[in-house]
């Protein structure tokens, strides 16, 4: 029998999220539509520790709006993805570093650093290792 071990207390990134005002969060990596599903069930399960709204969830169904969102997120942190996140009122983006290969993570973090739309909030332990938390800044008119 395969048994999945779940933490009995919230990993620090989720404990921190629990202390924040109610917001919408996104957790990365996300799957691509050609390879559903990814880590959505784990993100959904971990949400019991913070009760923040997820920009992406898991129900076993992939409605067209979800597929469009995933396609927009392929460009993260490009403008298309940032617009999609803003449309969902996302404030916090959690990057689970251990779920990326090292080259992809390095490239992603380099692009995040170049983006003027994201601010590094901090790093916390997550259930896999380390999570980087970014704040999506509001647009200025």
Coordinates of N, CA, C and O in Angstrom, one line a residue:
X1 N 0.8 -1.2 0.0 CA 0.0 0.0 0.0 C 0.9 1.2 0.0 O 1.8 1.3 0.8
X2 N 0.6 2.1 -0.9 CA 1.3 3.4 -1.0 C 0.6 4.4 0.0 O -0.6 4.7 -0.2
X3 N 1.3 4.9 0.9 CA 0.8 5.9 1.8 C 1.5 7.2 1.6 O 2.8 7.3 1.6
X4 N 0.8 8.3 1.4 CA 1.4 9.6 1.3 C 1.5 10.3 2.7 O 0.5 10.4 3.3
X5 N 2.7 10.7 3.1 CA 2.9 11.3 4.3 C 2.6 12.8 4.2 O 3.2 13.5 3.3
X6 N 1.8 13.3 5.0 CA 1.4 14.7 5.0 C 1.9 15.4 6.3 O 1.9 14.7 7.4
X7 N 2.3 16.6 6.3 CA 2.8 17.3 7.5 C 1.6 17.5 8.4 O 0.5 17.8 8.0
X8 N 1.9 17.3 9.7 CA 0.9 17.5 10.7 C 0.8 19.0 11.2 O -0.2 19.4 11.8
X9 N 1.8 19.7 10.9 CA 1.8 21.2 11.2 C 2.1 21.9 9.9 O 2.8 21.3 9.0
X10 N 1.7 23.1 9.7 CA 2.0 23.8 8.5 C 3.4 24.1 8.3 O 4.1 24.6 9.2
X11 N 3.9 23.8 7.1 CA 5.3 24.3 6.7 C 5.3 25.8 6.8 O 4.3 26.5 6.7
X12 N 6.5 26.4 7.2 CA 6.6 27.8 7.4 C 6.0 28.7 6.4 O 5.3 29.7 6.7
X13 N 6.1 28.4 5.1 CA 5.5 29.3 4.1 C 4.0 29.3 4.2 O 3.4 30.4 4.1
X14 N 3.4 28.2 4.6 CA 1.9 28.2 4.8 C 1.5 28.8 6.1 O 0.4 29.5 6.2
X15 N 2.3 28.7 7.1 CA 2.0 29.4 8.4 C 2.1 30.9 8.1 O 1.3 31.6 8.7
X16 N 3.1 31.4 7.3 CA 3.1 32.8 7.0 C 1.9 33.3 6.3 O 1.3 34.3 6.6
X17 N 1.5 32.5 5.3 CA 0.3 32.9 4.5 C -0.9 32.9 5.4 O -1.8 33.8 5.2
X18 N -1.0 32.1 6.4 CA -2.1 32.1 7.3 C -2.2 33.4 8.1 O -3.3 33.8 8.5
X19 N -1.1 34.0 8.3 CA -1.1 35.3 9.1 C -1.4 36.5 8.2 O -1.6 37.6 8.8
X20 N -1.5 36.3 6.9 CA -1.8 37.5 6.0 C -3.3 37.7 5.9 O -4.1 36.8 6.0
X21 N -3.7 39.0 5.5 CA -5.1 39.2 5.2 C -5.5 38.3 4.0 O -4.6 37.9 3.2
X22 N -6.8 38.1 3.9 CA -7.3 37.2 2.8 C -6.9 37.8 1.5 O -7.3 38.9 1.2
X23 N -6.2 37.0 0.7 CA -5.8 37.4 -0.6 C -5.9 36.2 -1.6 O -6.3 35.1 -1.2
X24 N -5.6 36.4 -2.8 CA -5.5 35.3 -3.8 C -4.1 35.0 -4.0 O -3.2 35.9 -4.2
X25 N -3.7 33.7 -4.0 CA -2.3 33.3 -4.2 C -2.2 32.4 -5.4 O -3.2 31.8 -5.8
X26 N -1.0 32.3 -6.0 CA -0.7 31.4 -7.0 C 0.5 30.6 -6.6 O 1.4 31.2 -6.0
X27 N 0.5 29.3 -6.8 CA 1.7 28.5 -6.5 C 2.3 27.9 -7.8 O 1.6 27.4 -8.6
X28 N 3.6 28.0 -7.9 CA 4.3 27.5 -9.0 C 5.3 26.4 -8.6 O 5.8 26.5 -7.6
X29 N 5.4 25.4 -9.5 CA 5.1 25.3 -10.9 C 3.6 25.0 -11.1 O 3.0 24.3 -10.2
X30 N 3.1 25.4 -12.2 CA 1.8 25.0 -12.7 C 2.0 24.0 -13.8 O 3.0 24.0 -14.5
X31 N 1.0 23.2 -14.1 CA 1.2 22.3 -15.2 C 1.0 23.0 -16.5 O 0.5 24.2 -16.5
X32 N 1.2 22.4 -17.6 CA 0.9 22.9 -18.9 C -0.3 22.0 -19.3 O -0.5 20.9 -18.9
X33 N -1.2 22.6 -20.2 CA -2.4 21.9 -20.5 C -2.2 20.5 -21.1 O -3.0 19.6 -20.9
X34 N -1.0 20.3 -21.8 CA -0.8 19.0 -22.4 C -0.4 17.9 -21.3 O -0.4 16.7 -21.7
X35 N -0.1 18.3 -20.1 CA 0.3 17.4 -19.1 C -0.4 17.7 -17.8 O 0.2 18.1 -16.8
X36 N -1.7 17.5 -17.7 CA -2.4 17.7 -16.5 C -2.4 16.4 -15.7 O -2.4 15.3 -16.4
X37 N -2.3 16.3 -14.6 CA -2.2 17.3 -13.5 C -0.8 17.4 -13.0 O 0.0 16.4 -13.1
X38 N -0.5 18.4 -12.3 CA 0.8 18.6 -11.6 C 0.7 18.5 -10.1 O 0.4 17.4 -9.6
X39 N 1.0 19.5 -9.4 CA 1.0 19.5 -8.0 C -0.3 20.1 -7.4 O -0.3 20.5 -6.2
X40 N -1.3 20.3 -8.2 CA -2.5 21.0 -7.7 C -3.2 20.3 -6.5 O -3.6 21.0 -5.6
X41 N -3.1 19.0 -6.4 CA -3.7 18.4 -5.3 C -3.0 18.7 -4.0 O -3.6 18.9 -3.0
X42 N -1.6 18.8 -4.1 CA -0.8 19.1 -2.9 C -1.1 20.6 -2.5 O -1.2 20.9 -1.4
X43 N -1.2 21.5 -3.5 CA -1.4 22.9 -3.2 C -2.8 23.0 -2.6 O -3.0 23.8 -1.6
X44 N -3.8 22.3 -3.1 CA -5.1 22.3 -2.5 C -5.1 21.8 -1.1 O -5.7 22.4 -0.2
X45 N -4.4 20.7 -0.9 CA -4.4 20.1 0.5 C -3.7 21.1 1.5 O -4.2 21.3 2.6
X46 N -2.6 21.7 1.0 CA -1.9 22.7 1.9 C -2.7 23.9 2.2 O -2.5 24.6 3.2
X47 N -3.7 24.2 1.4 CA -4.5 25.4 1.6 C -5.3 25.3 2.9 O -5.7 26.3 3.4
X48 N -5.4 24.1 3.5 CA -6.1 24.0 4.8 C -5.3 24.7 5.9 O -5.9 25.0 6.9
X49 N -4.1 24.9 5.6 CA -3.2 25.6 6.6 C -3.3 27.1 6.6 O -2.9 27.8 7.5
X50 N -3.8 27.6 5.4 CA -3.8 29.1 5.3 C -5.2 29.7 4.9 O -5.5 30.8 5.2
X51 N -6.0 28.9 4.3 CA -7.3 29.3 3.8 C -7.4 30.5 2.9 O -8.4 31.2 2.8
X52 N -6.2 30.8 2.2 CA -6.3 31.8 1.2 C -6.9 31.2 -0.1 O -6.9 30.0 -0.3
X53 N -7.4 32.1 -0.9 CA -8.0 31.6 -2.2 C -6.9 31.3 -3.1 O -5.9 32.1 -3.3
X54 N -7.0 30.2 -3.8 CA -6.0 29.8 -4.8 C -6.5 30.3 -6.2 O -7.7 30.2 -6.6
X55 N -5.6 30.9 -7.0 CA -5.9 31.3 -8.4 C -6.1 30.1 -9.2 O -6.7 30.2 -10.3
X56 N -5.7 28.9 -8.8 CA -5.8 27.7 -9.5 C -6.1 26.6 -8.5 O -5.6 26.6 -7.4
X57 N -7.0 25.8 -8.8 CA -7.4 24.7 -7.8 C -7.4 23.4 -8.5 O -6.8 23.2 -9.6
X58 N -8.0 22.5 -7.9 CA -8.0 21.1 -8.5 C -9.4 20.5 -8.2 O -9.8 20.5 -7.0
X59 N -10.1 20.1 -9.2 CA -11.3 19.4 -9.1 C -11.4 18.2 -9.9 O -12.4 17.5 -9.9
X60 N -10.3 17.9 -10.6 CA -10.3 16.8 -11.5 C -10.9 17.1 -12.9 O -11.0 16.3 -13.8
X61 N -11.4 18.4 -13.0 CA -11.9 18.9 -14.3 C -11.1 20.1 -14.7 O -10.6 20.9 -13.9
X62 N -10.9 20.3 -16.0 CA -10.1 21.4 -16.5 C -11.0 22.2 -17.5 O -11.0 22.0 -18.7
X63 N -11.8 23.1 -16.9 CA -12.6 24.0 -17.7 C -11.8 24.9 -18.7 O -10.6 25.1 -18.4
X64 N -12.4 25.4 -19.7 CA -11.7 26.2 -20.7 C -11.0 27.4 -20.1 O -9.9 27.7 -20.5
X65 N -11.6 28.0 -19.1 CA -11.0 29.2 -18.4 C -9.7 28.8 -17.7 O -8.7 29.5 -17.7
X66 N -9.6 27.6 -17.1 CA -8.4 27.1 -16.5 C -7.3 26.8 -17.5 O -6.2 27.2 -17.3
X67 N -7.7 26.2 -18.6 CA -6.7 26.0 -19.7 C -6.2 27.3 -20.2 O -5.0 27.4 -20.4
X68 N -7.0 28.3 -20.4 CA -6.6 29.6 -20.9 C -5.6 30.2 -19.9 O -4.5 30.7 -20.2
X69 N -5.9 30.1 -18.6 CA -5.0 30.6 -17.5 C -3.6 29.9 -17.6 O -2.6 30.5 -17.5
X70 N -3.6 28.6 -17.7 CA -2.4 27.8 -17.8 C -1.6 28.3 -19.0 O -0.3 28.4 -18.9
X71 N -2.2 28.5 -20.1 CA -1.5 29.0 -21.3 C -0.9 30.3 -21.1 O 0.2 30.6 -21.5
X72 N -1.6 31.2 -20.4 CA -1.1 32.6 -20.1 C 0.1 32.4 -19.2 O 1.1 33.2 -19.4
X73 N 0.1 31.5 -18.3 CA 1.1 31.4 -17.3 C 2.4 30.8 -17.9 O 3.5 30.8 -17.2
X74 N 2.4 30.2 -19.1 CA 3.6 29.7 -19.7 C 4.7 30.8 -19.8 O 5.9 30.5 -19.8
X75 N 4.2 32.1 -19.9 CA 5.2 33.2 -20.1 C 5.7 33.8 -18.8 O 6.4 34.8 -18.9
X76 N 5.3 33.2 -17.7 CA 5.7 33.9 -16.4 C 7.2 34.1 -16.3 O 7.9 33.1 -16.6
X77 N 7.6 35.2 -16.0 CA 6.9 36.4 -15.5 C 6.6 37.5 -16.6 O 6.7 38.7 -16.4
X78 N 6.3 37.0 -17.8 CA 6.0 37.9 -18.9 C 4.6 38.6 -18.7 O 3.8 38.3 -17.8
X79 N 4.4 39.6 -19.5 CA 3.2 40.5 -19.4 C 1.9 39.7 -19.5 O 1.0 40.0 -18.7
X80 N 1.9 38.7 -20.4 CA 0.6 37.9 -20.5 C 0.3 37.2 -19.2 O -0.9 37.2 -18.8
X81 N 1.3 36.6 -18.6 CA 1.0 35.9 -17.3 C 0.7 36.9 -16.2 O -0.2 36.7 -15.4
X82 N 1.3 38.0 -16.1 CA 1.0 39.0 -15.1 C -0.4 39.6 -15.3 O -1.1 39.8 -14.3
X83 N -0.8 39.8 -16.5 CA -2.2 40.2 -16.7 C -3.2 39.2 -16.3 O -4.2 39.5 -15.7
X84 N -2.9 37.9 -16.6 CA -3.8 36.8 -16.1 C -3.8 36.8 -14.6 O -4.9 36.6 -14.0
X85 N -2.7 36.9 -13.9 CA -2.7 36.9 -12.5 C -3.4 38.1 -11.9 O -4.2 38.0 -10.9
X86 N -3.3 39.3 -12.5 CA -4.0 40.5 -12.0 C -5.5 40.3 -12.2 O -6.3 40.8 -11.4
X87 N -5.9 39.7 -13.3 CA -7.3 39.4 -13.6 C -7.9 38.6 -12.5 O -9.1 38.7 -12.2
X88 N -7.1 37.7 -11.9 CA -7.6 36.9 -10.8 C -7.3 37.5 -9.4 O -7.6 36.9 -8.4
X89 N -6.8 38.7 -9.4 CA -6.6 39.5 -8.2 C -5.5 38.8 -7.3 O -5.6 38.9 -6.1
X90 N -4.5 38.2 -7.9 CA -3.4 37.5 -7.2 C -2.6 38.6 -6.6 O -2.2 39.6 -7.2
X91 N -2.2 38.4 -5.3 CA -1.2 39.2 -4.7 C 0.1 38.5 -4.4 O 1.2 39.0 -4.7
X92 N 0.0 37.2 -3.9 CA 1.2 36.5 -3.6 C 1.4 35.3 -4.6 O 0.5 34.6 -4.9
X93 N 2.7 35.2 -5.0 CA 3.1 34.0 -5.8 C 4.1 33.3 -5.1 O 5.1 33.8 -4.6
X94 N 3.9 32.0 -4.9 CA 4.8 31.1 -4.2 C 5.5 30.2 -5.2 O 4.8 29.4 -5.9
X95 N 6.8 30.3 -5.2 CA 7.6 29.5 -6.1 C 8.2 28.3 -5.3 O 9.1 28.6 -4.5
X96 N 7.8 27.1 -5.5 CA 8.3 26.0 -4.8 C 9.6 25.5 -5.6 O 9.5 24.8 -6.6
X97 N 10.7 25.9 -5.1 CA 12.0 25.8 -5.8 C 12.4 24.3 -6.1 O 12.9 24.1 -7.2
X98 N 12.1 23.4 -5.2 CA 12.5 22.0 -5.4 C 11.7 21.4 -6.5 O 12.1 20.3 -7.0
X99 N 10.6 22.0 -6.9 CA 9.8 21.3 -8.0 C 10.2 21.8 -9.4 O 9.6 21.4 -10.4
X100 N 11.3 22.6 -9.5 CA 11.8 23.0 -10.7 C 13.2 22.3 -10.9 O 13.9 22.1 -9.9
X101 N 13.6 22.0 -12.1 CA 15.0 21.6 -12.3 C 15.9 22.9 -12.1 O 15.4 24.0 -12.2
X102 N 17.2 22.7 -11.8 CA 18.0 23.8 -11.4 C 18.2 24.9 -12.5 O 18.1 26.1 -12.2
X103 N 18.3 24.5 -13.7 CA 18.4 25.4 -14.8 C 17.1 26.3 -15.0 O 17.2 27.5 -15.2
X104 N 16.0 25.6 -15.0 CA 14.7 26.3 -15.1 C 14.5 27.3 -14.0 O 14.0 28.4 -14.2
X105 N 14.8 26.9 -12.8 CA 14.7 27.7 -11.6 C 15.6 28.9 -11.7 O 15.1 30.1 -11.5
X106 N 16.8 28.8 -12.1 CA 17.8 29.9 -12.2 C 17.3 30.9 -13.3 O 17.3 32.1 -13.0
X107 N 16.8 30.4 -14.4 CA 16.3 31.3 -15.5 C 15.0 32.0 -15.0 O 14.9 33.2 -15.2
X108 N 14.2 31.3 -14.3 CA 12.9 31.9 -13.8 C 13.3 33.0 -12.8 O 12.7 34.1 -12.9
X109 N 14.1 32.7 -11.8 CA 14.5 33.7 -10.8 C 15.2 34.9 -11.4 O 15.0 36.1 -11.0
X110 N 16.0 34.7 -12.5 CA 16.6 35.8 -13.2 C 15.6 36.7 -13.9 O 15.6 37.9 -13.8
X111 N 14.6 36.1 -14.5 CA 13.5 36.9 -15.1 C 12.7 37.6 -14.1 O 12.3 38.8 -14.3
X112 N 12.4 37.0 -13.0 CA 11.7 37.6 -11.9 C 12.4 38.9 -11.4 O 11.8 39.9 -11.2
X113 N 13.7 38.8 -11.3 CA 14.6 39.9 -10.8 C 14.5 41.0 -11.8 O 14.4 42.2 -11.4
X114 N 14.4 40.8 -13.1 CA 14.3 41.8 -14.1 C 12.9 42.5 -14.2 O 12.8 43.6 -14.6
X115 N 11.9 41.8 -13.7 CA 10.6 42.3 -13.8 C 10.3 43.4 -12.8 O 10.7 43.3 -11.6
X116 N 9.8 44.5 -13.2 CA 9.5 45.6 -12.3 C 8.1 45.4 -11.6 O 7.7 46.2 -10.8
X117 N 7.4 44.3 -12.0 CA 6.1 44.0 -11.5 C 6.0 43.1 -10.3 O 5.0 43.0 -9.7
X118 N 7.2 42.6 -9.9 CA 7.2 41.6 -8.8 C 8.3 42.1 -7.8 O 9.3 42.5 -8.1
X119 N 7.9 41.9 -6.5 CA 8.9 42.2 -5.5 C 9.1 40.9 -4.6 O 8.1 40.2 -4.2
X120 N 10.4 40.6 -4.4 CA 10.7 39.5 -3.6 C 10.3 39.8 -2.1 O 10.7 40.8 -1.6
X121 N 9.4 39.0 -1.6 CA 9.0 39.2 -0.2 C 10.0 38.4 0.7 O 10.4 38.9 1.8
X122 N 10.3 37.2 0.4 CA 11.1 36.4 1.3 C 11.2 34.9 0.9 O 10.5 34.5 -0.1
X123 N 11.9 34.2 1.6 CA 12.0 32.7 1.4 C 11.6 32.0 2.7 O 11.9 32.5 3.8
X124 N 10.9 30.9 2.5 CA 10.5 30.1 3.7 C 10.6 28.6 3.3 O 10.6 28.3 2.2
X125 N 10.7 27.8 4.3 CA 10.7 26.4 4.1 C 9.3 26.0 3.6 O 8.3 26.6 4.1
X126 N 9.2 25.1 2.7 CA 7.9 24.5 2.3 C 8.0 23.0 2.5 O 9.0 22.5 3.1
X127 N 7.1 22.2 2.1 CA 7.1 20.8 2.3 C 8.2 20.1 1.4 O 8.5 18.9 1.7
X128 N 8.7 20.8 0.4 CA 9.7 20.1 -0.5 C 11.1 20.7 -0.2 O 12.0 20.1 -0.8
X129 N 11.2 21.8 0.4 CA 12.6 22.4 0.6 C 12.4 23.9 0.9 O 12.2 24.3 2.0
X130 N 12.5 24.7 -0.2 CA 12.4 26.2 0.0 C 11.4 26.8 -1.0 O 11.4 26.3 -2.1
X131 N 10.7 27.8 -0.5 CA 9.8 28.5 -1.3 C 10.1 30.0 -1.3 O 10.4 30.6 -0.3
X132 N 10.1 30.6 -2.5 CA 10.3 32.0 -2.7 C 8.9 32.6 -2.8 O 8.1 32.1 -3.6
X133 N 8.7 33.6 -2.0 CA 7.4 34.3 -2.1 C 7.6 35.7 -2.7 O 8.4 36.5 -2.3
X134 N 6.8 35.9 -3.8 CA 6.8 37.2 -4.5 C 5.5 37.9 -4.3 O 4.4 37.3 -4.2
X135 N 5.6 39.2 -4.3 CA 4.3 40.0 -4.3 C 4.2 40.6 -5.7 O 5.1 41.2 -6.2
X136 N 3.0 40.4 -6.2 CA 2.6 41.0 -7.5 C 2.2 42.5 -7.2 O 1.2 42.7 -6.5
X137 N 2.9 43.4 -7.7 CA 2.7 44.8 -7.4 C 1.5 45.3 -8.3 O 1.3 44.9 -9.4
X138 N 0.7 46.2 -7.7 CA -0.4 46.8 -8.5 C 0.2 47.6 -9.7 O 1.3 48.1 -9.7
X139 N -0.6 47.7 -10.8 CA -0.2 48.5 -11.9 C -0.3 49.9 -11.5 O -1.2 50.3 -10.7
X140 N 0.5 50.8 -12.1 CA 0.4 52.2 -11.9 C -0.2 52.8 -13.2 O 0.3 52.5 -14.3
X141 N -1.1 53.7 -13.1 CA -1.7 54.4 -14.2 C -1.0 55.6 -14.6 O -0.4 56.3 -13.8

